[in-house]
Short mmCIF file of C-alpha atoms in Angstrom, two decimals:
data_model
loop_
_atom_site.label_atom_id
_atom_site.label_comp_id
_atom_site.label_asym_id
_atom_site.label_seq_id
_atom_site.Cartn_x
_atom_site.Cartn_y
_atom_site.Cartn_z
CA UNK O 1 -15.91 -8.96 39.06
CA UNK O 2 -12.59 -10.61 38.35
CA UNK O 3 -14.25 -12.62 35.42
CA UNK O 4 -15.14 -9.06 33.85
CA UNK O 5 -11.95 -7.58 34.30
CA UNK O 6 -10.18 -10.71 32.98
CA UNK O 7 -12.24 -10.84 29.83
CA UNK O 8 -11.53 -7.04 29.23
CA UNK O 9 -7.76 -7.65 29.64
CA UNK O 10 -8.01 -10.37 27.06
CA UNK O 11 -9.85 -8.50 24.40
CA UNK O 12 -7.41 -5.46 24.92
CA UNK O 13 -4.64 -8.20 24.38
CA UNK O 14 -6.11 -9.46 21.30
CA UNK O 15 -6.95 -5.75 20.01
CA UNK O 16 -3.14 -5.00 20.74
CA UNK O 17 -1.97 -8.14 19.19
CA UNK O 18 -4.11 -7.36 15.89
CA UNK O 19 -2.64 -3.99 15.47
CA UNK O 20 0.95 -5.17 16.10
CA UNK O 21 0.32 -7.99 13.41
CA UNK O 22 -1.26 -5.73 10.83
CA UNK O 23 1.98 -3.26 11.23
CA UNK O 24 4.29 -6.37 10.70
CA UNK O 25 2.12 -7.33 7.71
CA UNK O 26 2.49 -3.76 6.40
CA UNK O 27 6.24 -3.70 6.71
CA UNK O 28 6.56 -7.27 5.05
CA UNK O 29 4.63 -6.16 2.10
CA UNK O 30 6.57 -2.82 1.95
CA UNK O 31 9.81 -4.83 2.03
CA UNK O 32 8.75 -7.08 -0.63
CA UNK O 33 7.90 -4.11 -2.58
CA UNK O 34 11.19 -2.64 -2.05
CA UNK O 35 12.83 -6.04 -3.14
CA UNK O 36 10.98 -6.20 -6.07
CA UNK O 37 11.91 -2.82 -7.27
CA UNK O 38 15.64 -3.63 -6.58
CA UNK O 39 15.26 -6.65 -8.54
CA UNK O 40 13.98 -4.95 -11.38
CA UNK O 41 16.58 -2.28 -11.47
CA UNK O 42 19.35 -5.20 -11.26
CA UNK O 43 17.64 -6.80 -14.46
CA UNK O 44 17.75 -3.35 -16.03
#
């Protein structure tokens, strides 16, 4: 019973971590795009 609860909490932890990592990656990509557009405007 304890093992079942442990594995469930571990899987939910991994699930939450993957969601957080995905959002961090999304923000990272958006920041790169923003920086690229700023550099393009500076070059213009």
